[in-house]
Amino acid sequence: MSKETKIPQATTKRLPLYYRFLQNFANEGKQRVSSQELSEAMKIDSATIRRDFSYFGALGKKGYGYDVQHLLQFFRETLDQDEATNVALIGVGNLGNAFLKYNFQKNHNTRIVVAFDSKAPLEGTEISDIPVFHPDRLEEMYEKYNAELAILTVSARSAQAMADRLAQMNAKGILNFTPIRLNIPETMKLMNIDLSVELQALIYLIRN
Amino acid sequence: MSKETKIPQATTKRLPLYYRFLQNFANEGKQRVSSQELSEAMKIDSATIRRDFSYFGALGKKGYGYDVQHLLQFFRETLDQDEATNVALIGVGNLGNAFLKYNFQKNHNTRIVVAFDSKAPLEGTEISDIPVFHPDRLEEMYEKYNAELAILTVSARSAQAMADRLAQMNAKGILNFTPIRLNIPETMKLMNIDLSVELQALIYLIRN
């Protein structure tokens, strides 16, 4: 992929989905797939799929569709599925707890390896087999466990302070579940998921 | 708003955010605000803000900015903030449990009023003061509690069957946290939040 091409965030968010559905097609023994078939399986319109794929160069042939193994290999490399990612979870409240228990079981290469919570003792404890430390040891343990990015599930009032510490440590990214719009350096990547906002947006769609 | 205008989903998802930040500005006593100020507070570029607002007609005046109270009133009506919404939660596993405990405390007009889980007894139980019934009573209790939409946090293998039952009952929308791409009638609204996909998309951004 050309370094010049700016991939829209909406496209970025669909890449893991494409990968998952191509895996399904491959498991079913399919050798090629049309954008129409992908569209029906994924509930994404086929024009969107073709536009998304076009950002990565012409991957399909007209009248033939896409070669499943070729596409799968392409997305595996693009998504670095062969490389493990260690994740730190910051804030073990209700949502954080759900993450620890779930721990992305289906993503074999992505794991929460360490967690932090202000109620945890300095020497650490374990929840669902994952070590949980007091945030006073964030810098030390984030490095020790080779975490690359953090899931932020702390309270709104701690969110920016935690983001500042992560930025100081050159953490690469934050998956932010707090309602705070974080100030972070441009070198850090950020994804915001605000569950209240998603719910309100759905209500808006229903009413309008 | 004209019924002809198709608001992009990305804009829809920002509406509740605009509302929240305008409330902040109003609470600080501000009477007008520029797209630049909104941009800095919300970390959304100001061109996007102006484009979003343009879908709802020209709400600001050049060189003056936007009238805070006027905009706030506009978004309150648009988002139906004065109307209560009853939500059903289907699936009280780890994530569902987190929802029950959190229950959108900041959205005064949106509430989970009833939940369903296959481990709950037929006669019902309570978690965090919310009644939880066995899914055998979904149709009966969804109606009794006047639920308008459902949060779906069941396992992947139950997801489509639950969506089918919700469609049968004319449920208005689903906030889908399962990894399944649901088949639903066009009259129903759907928002998908796949936490693994969000995490993988963030990892992609970090690596590329």
CSV table of C-alpha atoms in Angstrom, one decimal:
chain,number,residue,atom,x,y,z
A,1,MET,CA,0.0,0.0,0.0
A,2,SER,CA,1.2,3.5,-0.9
A,3,LYS,CA,2.2,5.4,2.2
A,4,GLU,CA,0.5,8.5,0.6
A,5,THR,CA,-2.9,6.9,0.6
A,6,LYS,CA,-5.0,8.0,3.6
A,7,ILE,CA,-7.5,5.2,4.4
A,8,PRO,CA,-10.7,6.5,5.9
A,9,GLN,CA,-11.4,5.4,9.5
A,10,ALA,CA,-14.7,3.8,8.4
A,11,THR,CA,-12.7,1.6,6.0
A,12,THR,CA,-10.1,0.8,8.7
A,13,LYS,CA,-12.9,-0.4,10.9
A,14,ARG,CA,-14.1,-2.8,8.2
A,15,LEU,CA,-10.8,-4.4,7.6
A,16,PRO,CA,-11.0,-6.9,10.5
A,17,LEU,CA,-14.5,-7.7,9.4
A,18,TYR,CA,-13.4,-8.5,5.8
A,19,TYR,CA,-10.7,-10.7,7.3
A,20,ARG,CA,-13.2,-12.6,9.4
A,21,PHE,CA,-15.6,-13.2,6.6
A,22,LEU,CA,-12.9,-14.3,4.2
A,23,GLN,CA,-11.8,-16.8,6.8
A,24,ASN,CA,-15.4,-18.1,6.8
A,25,PHE,CA,-15.4,-18.4,3.0
A,26,ALA,CA,-12.0,-20.2,3.0
A,27,ASN,CA,-13.2,-22.6,5.7
A,28,GLU,CA,-16.2,-23.4,3.5
A,29,GLY,CA,-13.7,-24.3,0.8
A,30,LYS,CA,-14.6,-21.4,-1.5
A,31,GLN,CA,-11.9,-20.4,-3.9
A,32,ARG,CA,-13.3,-17.1,-5.2
A,33,VAL,CA,-15.9,-14.7,-4.0
A,34,SER,CA,-17.7,-11.7,-5.6
A,35,SER,CA,-18.2,-8.3,-3.9
A,36,GLN,CA,-21.9,-9.2,-4.2
A,37,GLU,CA,-21.4,-12.4,-2.1
A,38,LEU,CA,-19.3,-10.5,0.4
A,39,SER,CA,-22.0,-7.8,0.5
A,40,GLU,CA,-24.8,-10.3,1.3
A,41,ALA,CA,-22.8,-12.0,4.1
A,42,MET,CA,-21.5,-8.8,5.7
A,43,LYS,CA,-24.6,-6.6,5.1
A,44,ILE,CA,-22.4,-3.9,3.6
A,45,ASP,CA,-23.3,-2.6,0.2
A,46,SER,CA,-21.1,-3.9,-2.6
A,47,ALA,CA,-20.1,-0.5,-3.8
A,48,THR,CA,-18.6,0.2,-0.4
A,49,ILE,CA,-16.7,-3.1,-0.5
A,50,ARG,CA,-15.3,-2.3,-3.9
A,51,ARG,CA,-14.3,1.2,-2.9
A,52,ASP,CA,-12.6,-0.1,0.3
A,53,PHE,CA,-10.7,-2.7,-1.7
A,54,SER,CA,-9.6,-0.1,-4.2
A,55,TYR,CA,-7.6,1.7,-1.5
A,56,PHE,CA,-5.4,-1.3,-1.5
A,57,GLY,CA,-5.0,-1.5,-5.2
A,58,ALA,CA,-7.1,-3.6,-7.7
A,59,LEU,CA,-7.4,-6.9,-5.9
A,60,GLY,CA,-10.2,-8.4,-7.9
A,61,LYS,CA,-10.8,-9.2,-11.6
A,62,LYS,CA,-14.0,-8.1,-13.4
A,63,GLY,CA,-16.3,-11.0,-13.9
A,64,TYR,CA,-14.2,-13.3,-11.8
A,65,GLY,CA,-14.4,-11.7,-8.4
A,66,TYR,CA,-11.7,-12.0,-5.8
A,67,ASP,CA,-9.4,-14.9,-5.1
A,68,VAL,CA,-10.2,-15.9,-1.5
A,69,GLN,CA,-6.8,-17.2,-0.5
A,70,HIS,CA,-5.0,-14.2,-2.1
A,71,LEU,CA,-7.3,-11.7,-0.3
A,72,LEU,CA,-7.0,-13.6,2.9
A,73,GLN,CA,-3.2,-13.5,2.8
A,74,PHE,CA,-3.4,-9.8,1.9
A,75,PHE,CA,-5.6,-9.0,4.9
A,76,ARG,CA,-3.6,-11.2,7.2
A,77,GLU,CA,-0.5,-9.2,6.3
A,78,THR,CA,-2.3,-5.9,6.4
A,79,LEU,CA,-3.7,-6.6,9.8
A,80,ASP,CA,-0.5,-8.1,11.1
A,81,GLN,CA,-2.5,-11.2,12.2
A,82,ASP,CA,0.7,-13.1,12.6
A,83,GLU,CA,2.1,-10.7,15.2
A,84,ALA,CA,1.0,-10.9,18.8
A,85,THR,CA,-0.2,-7.7,20.5
A,86,ASN,CA,-0.1,-7.2,24.3
A,87,VAL,CA,-2.8,-5.0,25.7
A,88,ALA,CA,-3.0,-3.3,29.1
A,89,LEU,CA,-6.4,-2.7,30.6
A,90,ILE,CA,-6.7,0.4,32.8
A,91,GLY,CA,-9.7,0.5,35.1
A,92,VAL,CA,-11.3,-2.7,36.3
A,93,GLY,CA,-14.9,-1.6,37.0
A,94,ASN,CA,-17.9,-3.3,35.5
A,95,LEU,CA,-16.8,-2.8,31.9
A,96,GLY,CA,-13.2,-3.5,32.6
A,97,ASN,CA,-14.1,-6.7,34.4
A,98,ALA,CA,-16.1,-7.9,31.4
A,99,PHE,CA,-13.1,-7.3,29.2
A,100,LEU,CA,-10.8,-9.3,31.6
A,101,LYS,CA,-13.2,-12.2,31.5
A,102,TYR,CA,-13.8,-12.1,27.8
A,103,ASN,CA,-10.2,-11.2,26.8
A,104,PHE,CA,-10.7,-11.4,23.1
A,105,GLN,CA,-10.8,-15.2,23.0
A,106,LYS,CA,-11.4,-15.2,19.3
A,107,ASN,CA,-8.4,-13.0,18.5
A,108,HIS,CA,-5.6,-15.5,19.1
A,109,ASN,CA,-2.9,-12.9,18.8
A,110,THR,CA,-4.4,-10.2,21.0
A,111,ARG,CA,-4.4,-10.5,24.7
A,112,ILE,CA,-4.9,-8.3,27.8
A,113,VAL,CA,-1.7,-9.2,29.6
A,114,VAL,CA,-1.8,-6.8,32.6
A,115,ALA,CA,-4.5,-4.6,34.2
A,116,PHE,CA,-4.5,-1.7,36.6
A,117,ASP,CA,-7.1,-0.5,39.1
A,118,SER,CA,-6.9,1.9,42.0
A,119,LYS,CA,-8.5,-0.7,44.3
A,120,ALA,CA,-5.8,-3.2,43.6
A,121,PRO,CA,-2.9,-3.6,46.1
A,122,LEU,CA,0.6,-2.4,45.2
A,123,GLU,CA,1.9,-5.9,45.1
A,124,GLY,CA,-0.8,-6.9,42.7
A,125,THR,CA,-3.6,-9.4,42.6
A,126,GLU,CA,-5.2,-11.6,39.9
A,127,ILE,CA,-8.6,-11.5,38.1
A,128,SER,CA,-9.3,-14.2,35.5
A,129,ASP,CA,-5.6,-15.1,35.6
A,130,ILE,CA,-4.5,-11.6,34.7
A,131,PRO,CA,-2.3,-9.7,37.0
A,132,VAL,CA,-3.9,-6.5,38.3
A,133,PHE,CA,-1.7,-3.8,39.9
A,134,HIS,CA,-2.3,-0.4,41.5
A,135,PRO,CA,-1.9,2.4,39.0
A,136,ASP,CA,1.1,3.7,41.0
A,137,ARG,CA,3.0,0.9,39.1
A,138,LEU,CA,1.6,1.7,35.7
A,139,GLU,CA,4.9,2.7,34.1
A,140,GLU,CA,6.9,-0.2,35.6
A,141,MET,CA,4.4,-2.9,34.7
A,142,TYR,CA,3.3,-1.6,31.3
A,143,GLU,CA,6.9,-2.0,30.2
A,144,LYS,CA,7.5,-5.2,32.0
A,145,TYR,CA,4.5,-6.9,30.3
A,146,ASN,CA,5.5,-5.4,26.9
A,147,ALA,CA,2.1,-3.7,26.5
A,148,GLU,CA,1.7,-1.8,23.2
A,149,LEU,CA,-1.6,-0.2,23.8
A,150,ALA,CA,-4.2,0.4,26.5
A,151,ILE,CA,-7.9,-0.1,26.9
A,152,LEU,CA,-9.1,2.8,29.0
A,153,THR,CA,-12.1,2.0,31.2
A,154,VAL,CA,-11.4,4.3,34.1
A,155,SER,CA,-13.9,6.9,35.4
A,156,ALA,CA,-14.2,10.2,33.4
A,157,ARG,CA,-12.3,12.1,36.0
A,158,SER,CA,-9.2,9.9,35.8
A,159,ALA,CA,-9.2,9.6,32.0
A,160,GLN,CA,-7.0,12.5,30.9
A,161,ALA,CA,-4.5,12.0,33.7
A,162,MET,CA,-4.1,8.3,32.6
A,163,ALA,CA,-3.8,9.4,28.9
A,164,ASP,CA,-1.1,11.8,29.9
A,165,ARG,CA,0.9,9.1,31.6
A,166,LEU,CA,0.4,6.8,28.6
A,167,ALA,CA,1.6,9.5,26.3
A,168,GLN,CA,4.7,10.1,28.6
A,169,MET,CA,5.5,6.4,28.2
A,170,ASN,CA,5.1,6.5,24.4
A,171,ALA,CA,2.2,4.1,24.5
A,172,LYS,CA,1.2,3.6,20.9
A,173,GLY,CA,-2.6,3.7,21.2
A,174,ILE,CA,-5.7,4.0,23.4
A,175,LEU,CA,-9.1,2.3,23.0
A,176,ASN,CA,-11.0,4.9,25.0
A,177,PHE,CA,-14.3,3.9,26.6
A,178,THR,CA,-14.6,7.0,28.8
A,179,PRO,CA,-16.9,9.8,27.7
A,180,ILE,CA,-13.8,12.2,27.7
A,181,ARG,CA,-12.4,13.5,24.4
A,182,LEU,CA,-8.7,12.9,25.3
A,183,ASN,CA,-5.8,15.3,24.5
A,184,ILE,CA,-3.0,13.1,23.2
A,185,PRO,CA,0.1,13.6,21.0
A,186,GLU,CA,-0.4,13.1,17.3
A,187,THR,CA,1.9,10.2,17.3
A,188,MET,CA,-0.5,8.2,19.4
A,189,LYS,CA,-3.5,6.5,17.9
A,190,LEU,CA,-7.0,6.7,19.4
A,191,MET,CA,-10.3,5.0,19.0
A,192,ASN,CA,-13.3,6.3,21.0
A,193,ILE,CA,-16.2,4.0,21.9
A,194,ASP,CA,-18.8,5.8,23.9
A,195,LEU,CA,-21.6,3.3,24.6
A,196,SER,CA,-24.1,6.0,25.6
A,197,VAL,CA,-23.5,7.9,22.4
A,198,GLU,CA,-24.0,4.7,20.3
A,199,LEU,CA,-27.3,4.1,22.1
A,200,GLN,CA,-28.4,7.7,21.6
A,201,ALA,CA,-27.5,7.5,18.0
A,202,LEU,CA,-29.6,4.4,17.6
A,203,ILE,CA,-32.5,6.1,19.3
A,204,TYR,CA,-32.1,9.0,16.9
A,205,LEU,CA,-32.2,6.7,13.9
A,206,ILE,CA,-35.4,5.1,15.3
A,207,ARG,CA,-37.2,8.4,15.8
A,208,ASN,CA,-36.2,10.0,12.5
B,1,MET,CA,-35.1,18.7,8.8
B,2,SER,CA,-36.1,17.7,5.3
B,3,LYS,CA,-37.2,14.1,5.1
B,4,GLU,CA,-35.2,13.9,1.8
B,5,THR,CA,-31.9,14.5,3.5
B,6,LYS,CA,-30.0,11.3,4.2
B,7,ILE,CA,-27.8,12.0,7.2
B,8,PRO,CA,-24.6,9.9,7.1
B,9,GLN,CA,-24.2,7.4,10.0
B,10,ALA,CA,-20.9,9.1,11.0
B,11,THR,CA,-22.8,12.3,11.5
B,12,THR,CA,-25.6,10.6,13.4
B,13,LYS,CA,-23.1,9.2,15.8
B,14,ARG,CA,-21.7,12.7,16.5
B,15,LEU,CA,-25.1,14.3,17.3
B,16,PRO,CA,-25.2,13.1,20.9
B,17,LEU,CA,-21.6,14.4,21.3
B,18,TYR,CA,-22.6,17.8,20.0
B,19,TYR,CA,-25.4,17.9,22.4
B,20,ARG,CA,-23.2,16.9,25.4
B,21,PHE,CA,-20.5,19.5,24.5
B,22,LEU,CA,-23.1,22.3,24.0
B,23,GLN,CA,-24.5,21.4,27.4
B,24,ASN,CA,-21.0,22.0,28.8
B,25,PHE,CA,-20.7,25.3,27.1
B,26,ALA,CA,-24.2,26.4,28.3
B,27,ASN,CA,-23.3,25.3,31.9
B,28,GLU,CA,-20.2,27.5,31.7
B,29,GLY,CA,-22.5,30.4,30.8
B,30,LYS,CA,-21.3,30.8,27.2
B,31,GLN,CA,-23.8,32.4,24.8
B,32,ARG,CA,-22.1,31.7,21.5
B,33,VAL,CA,-19.5,29.3,20.3
B,34,SER,CA,-17.5,29.0,17.0
B,35,SER,CA,-17.0,25.8,15.1
B,36,GLN,CA,-13.3,26.3,16.0
B,37,GLU,CA,-14.1,26.2,19.8
B,38,LEU,CA,-16.3,23.2,19.3
B,39,SER,CA,-13.5,21.6,17.3
B,40,GLU,CA,-10.9,22.1,20.0
B,41,ALA,CA,-13.2,20.8,22.8
B,42,MET,CA,-14.4,17.8,20.8
B,43,LYS,CA,-11.2,16.9,18.8
B,44,ILE,CA,-13.2,16.9,15.6
B,45,ASP,CA,-12.0,19.1,12.8
B,46,SER,CA,-14.1,22.2,12.3
B,47,ALA,CA,-14.8,21.5,8.6
B,48,THR,CA,-16.5,18.2,9.7
B,49,ILE,CA,-18.5,20.2,12.3
B,50,ARG,CA,-19.7,22.8,9.8
B,51,ARG,CA,-20.6,20.0,7.3
B,52,ASP,CA,-22.5,18.1,10.0
B,53,PHE,CA,-24.4,21.2,10.9
B,54,SER,CA,-25.2,22.0,7.3
B,55,TYR,CA,-27.3,18.8,7.1
B,56,PHE,CA,-29.7,20.5,9.5
B,57,GLY,CA,-29.7,23.8,7.6
B,58,ALA,CA,-27.6,26.9,8.3
B,59,LEU,CA,-27.5,27.1,12.1
B,60,GLY,CA,-24.6,29.6,12.5
B,61,LYS,CA,-23.8,33.1,11.3
B,62,LYS,CA,-20.5,33.8,9.6
B,63,GLY,CA,-18.2,35.8,12.0
B,64,TYR,CA,-20.6,35.2,14.9
B,65,GLY,CA,-20.6,31.5,15.4
B,66,TYR,CA,-23.5,29.6,16.8
B,67,ASP,CA,-25.9,30.6,19.5
B,68,VAL,CA,-25.5,28.1,22.3
B,69,GLN,CA,-29.0,28.0,23.6
B,70,HIS,CA,-30.5,27.9,20.1
B,71,LEU,CA,-28.3,25.0,19.1
B,72,LEU,CA,-28.9,23.2,22.3
B,73,GLN,CA,-32.6,23.5,21.9
B,74,PHE,CA,-32.2,22.3,18.3
B,75,PHE,CA,-30.2,19.2,19.3
B,76,ARG,CA,-32.5,18.5,22.3
B,77,GLU,CA,-35.5,18.3,19.9
B,78,THR,CA,-33.6,16.4,17.2
B,79,LEU,CA,-32.4,13.8,19.7
B,80,ASP,CA,-35.7,13.7,21.5
B,81,GLN,CA,-34.0,14.3,24.8
B,82,ASP,CA,-37.3,15.1,26.4
B,83,GLU,CA,-38.8,11.7,25.6
B,84,ALA,CA,-38.0,8.7,27.7
B,85,THR,CA,-36.7,5.5,26.0
B,86,ASN,CA,-37.1,2.1,27.6
B,87,VAL,CA,-34.5,-0.5,26.6
B,88,ALA,CA,-34.4,-4.2,27.0
B,89,LEU,CA,-31.1,-6.0,27.6
B,90,ILE,CA,-30.9,-9.5,26.1
B,91,GLY,CA,-28.0,-11.6,27.5
B,92,VAL,CA,-26.7,-11.0,31.0
B,93,GLY,CA,-23.1,-12.4,30.6
B,94,ASN,CA,-20.1,-10.3,31.5
B,95,LEU,CA,-20.8,-7.5,29.2
B,96,GLY,CA,-24.6,-7.5,29.8
B,97,ASN,CA,-23.9,-7.4,33.5
B,98,ALA,CA,-21.7,-4.3,33.1
B,99,PHE,CA,-24.6,-2.7,31.2
B,100,LEU,CA,-27.1,-3.5,34.0
B,101,LYS,CA,-24.8,-2.0,36.6
B,102,TYR,CA,-23.9,1.1,34.6
B,103,ASN,CA,-27.4,1.6,33.1
B,104,PHE,CA,-26.6,4.9,31.3
B,105,GLN,CA,-26.7,6.9,34.5
B,106,LYS,CA,-25.8,10.1,32.6
B,107,ASN,CA,-28.7,9.7,30.1
B,108,HIS,CA,-31.6,10.5,32.3
B,109,ASN,CA,-34.2,9.6,29.8
B,110,THR,CA,-32.7,6.2,28.7
B,111,ARG,CA,-33.0,3.2,30.9
B,112,ILE,CA,-32.7,-0.5,30.7
B,113,VAL,CA,-36.1,-1.5,32.2
B,114,VAL,CA,-36.0,-5.3,31.7
B,115,ALA,CA,-33.4,-7.9,31.0
B,116,PHE,CA,-33.4,-11.5,29.7
B,117,ASP,CA,-31.0,-14.4,30.3
B,118,SER,CA,-31.3,-18.1,29.7
B,119,LYS,CA,-30.0,-18.7,33.2
B,120,ALA,CA,-32.8,-16.6,34.8
B,121,PRO,CA,-35.8,-18.5,36.2
B,122,LEU,CA,-39.2,-18.2,34.5
B,123,GLU,CA,-40.7,-16.2,37.3
B,124,GLY,CA,-37.8,-13.7,37.1
B,125,THR,CA,-35.1,-12.4,39.4
B,126,GLU,CA,-33.4,-9.0,39.9
B,127,ILE,CA,-29.9,-7.7,39.1
B,128,SER,CA,-29.1,-4.1,40.1
B,129,ASP,CA,-32.8,-3.6,40.7
B,130,ILE,CA,-33.7,-4.6,37.1
B,131,PRO,CA,-36.0,-7.5,36.6
B,132,VAL,CA,-34.4,-10.4,34.6
B,133,PHE,CA,-36.5,-13.1,33.0
B,134,HIS,CA,-36.0,-16.3,31.1
B,135,PRO,CA,-36.1,-15.6,27.3
B,136,ASP,CA,-39.2,-17.8,27.1
B,137,ARG,CA,-41.0,-14.7,28.3
B,138,LEU,CA,-39.3,-12.2,25.9
B,139,GLU,CA,-42.4,-11.3,23.9
B,140,GLU,CA,-44.6,-11.0,27.0
B,141,MET,CA,-42.2,-8.9,29.1
B,142,TYR,CA,-40.8,-6.8,26.3
B,143,GLU,CA,-44.3,-5.5,25.7
B,144,LYS,CA,-45.2,-5.2,29.4
B,145,TYR,CA,-42.2,-3.0,30.1
B,146,ASN,CA,-42.8,-0.9,27.0
B,147,ALA,CA,-39.3,-1.6,25.6
B,148,GLU,CA,-38.6,0.2,22.3
B,149,LEU,CA,-35.3,-1.3,21.4
B,150,ALA,CA,-32.9,-4.0,22.6
B,151,ILE,CA,-29.2,-4.3,23.5
B,152,LEU,CA,-28.1,-7.7,22.3
B,153,THR,CA,-25.3,-9.2,24.4
B,154,VAL,CA,-26.1,-12.9,23.9
B,155,SER,CA,-23.6,-15.5,22.5
B,156,ALA,CA,-23.0,-15.5,18.8
B,157,ARG,CA,-25.0,-18.7,18.3
B,158,SER,CA,-28.2,-17.2,19.8
B,159,ALA,CA,-27.9,-13.8,18.1
B,160,GLN,CA,-29.9,-14.4,14.9
B,161,ALA,CA,-32.7,-16.3,16.6
B,162,MET,CA,-33.1,-13.4,19.1
B,163,ALA,CA,-33.0,-10.9,16.3
B,164,ASP,CA,-35.8,-12.9,14.5
B,165,ARG,CA,-38.0,-12.8,17.6
B,166,LEU,CA,-37.4,-9.1,18.0
B,167,ALA,CA,-38.3,-8.5,14.4
B,168,GLN,CA,-41.4,-10.6,14.8
B,169,MET,CA,-42.4,-8.3,17.7
B,170,ASN,CA,-41.8,-5.2,15.7
B,171,ALA,CA,-38.9,-4.0,18.0
B,172,LYS,CA,-37.6,-0.8,16.6
B,173,GLY,CA,-33.9,-1.3,16.9
B,174,ILE,CA,-31.0,-3.4,18.1
B,175,LEU,CA,-27.7,-2.3,19.5
B,176,ASN,CA,-25.8,-5.4,18.5
B,177,PHE,CA,-22.7,-6.4,20.5
B,178,THR,CA,-22.4,-9.9,19.1
B,179,PRO,CA,-20.0,-10.6,16.2
B,180,ILE,CA,-22.9,-11.8,14.0
B,181,ARG,CA,-24.0,-9.6,11.1
B,182,LEU,CA,-27.7,-9.8,11.7
B,183,ASN,CA,-30.4,-10.3,9.1
B,184,ILE,CA,-33.2,-7.9,10.1
B,185,PRO,CA,-36.1,-6.3,8.2
B,186,GLU,CA,-35.4,-2.9,6.7
B,187,THR,CA,-37.8,-1.2,9.0
B,188,MET,CA,-35.6,-2.1,12.0
B,189,LYS,CA,-32.6,0.0,12.9
B,190,LEU,CA,-29.3,-1.6,13.7
B,191,MET,CA,-26.0,-0.4,15.2
B,192,ASN,CA,-23.2,-2.9,15.4
B,193,ILE,CA,-20.4,-2.6,18.0
B,194,ASP,CA,-17.9,-5.3,17.8
B,195,LEU,CA,-15.3,-4.8,20.5
B,196,SER,CA,-12.7,-7.1,18.9
B,197,VAL,CA,-13.1,-5.3,15.6
B,198,GLU,CA,-12.5,-2.0,17.2
B,199,LEU,CA,-9.4,-3.3,18.9
B,200,GLN,CA,-8.1,-4.8,15.7
B,201,ALA,CA,-8.7,-1.6,13.8
B,202,LEU,CA,-6.7,0.3,16.5
B,203,ILE,CA,-3.9,-2.2,16.1
B,204,TYR,CA,-4.0,-1.7,12.3
B,205,LEU,CA,-3.7,2.1,12.8
B,206,ILE,CA,-0.7,1.6,15.1
B,207,ARG,CA,1.1,-0.6,12.7
B,208,ASN,CA,0.5,1.3,9.5
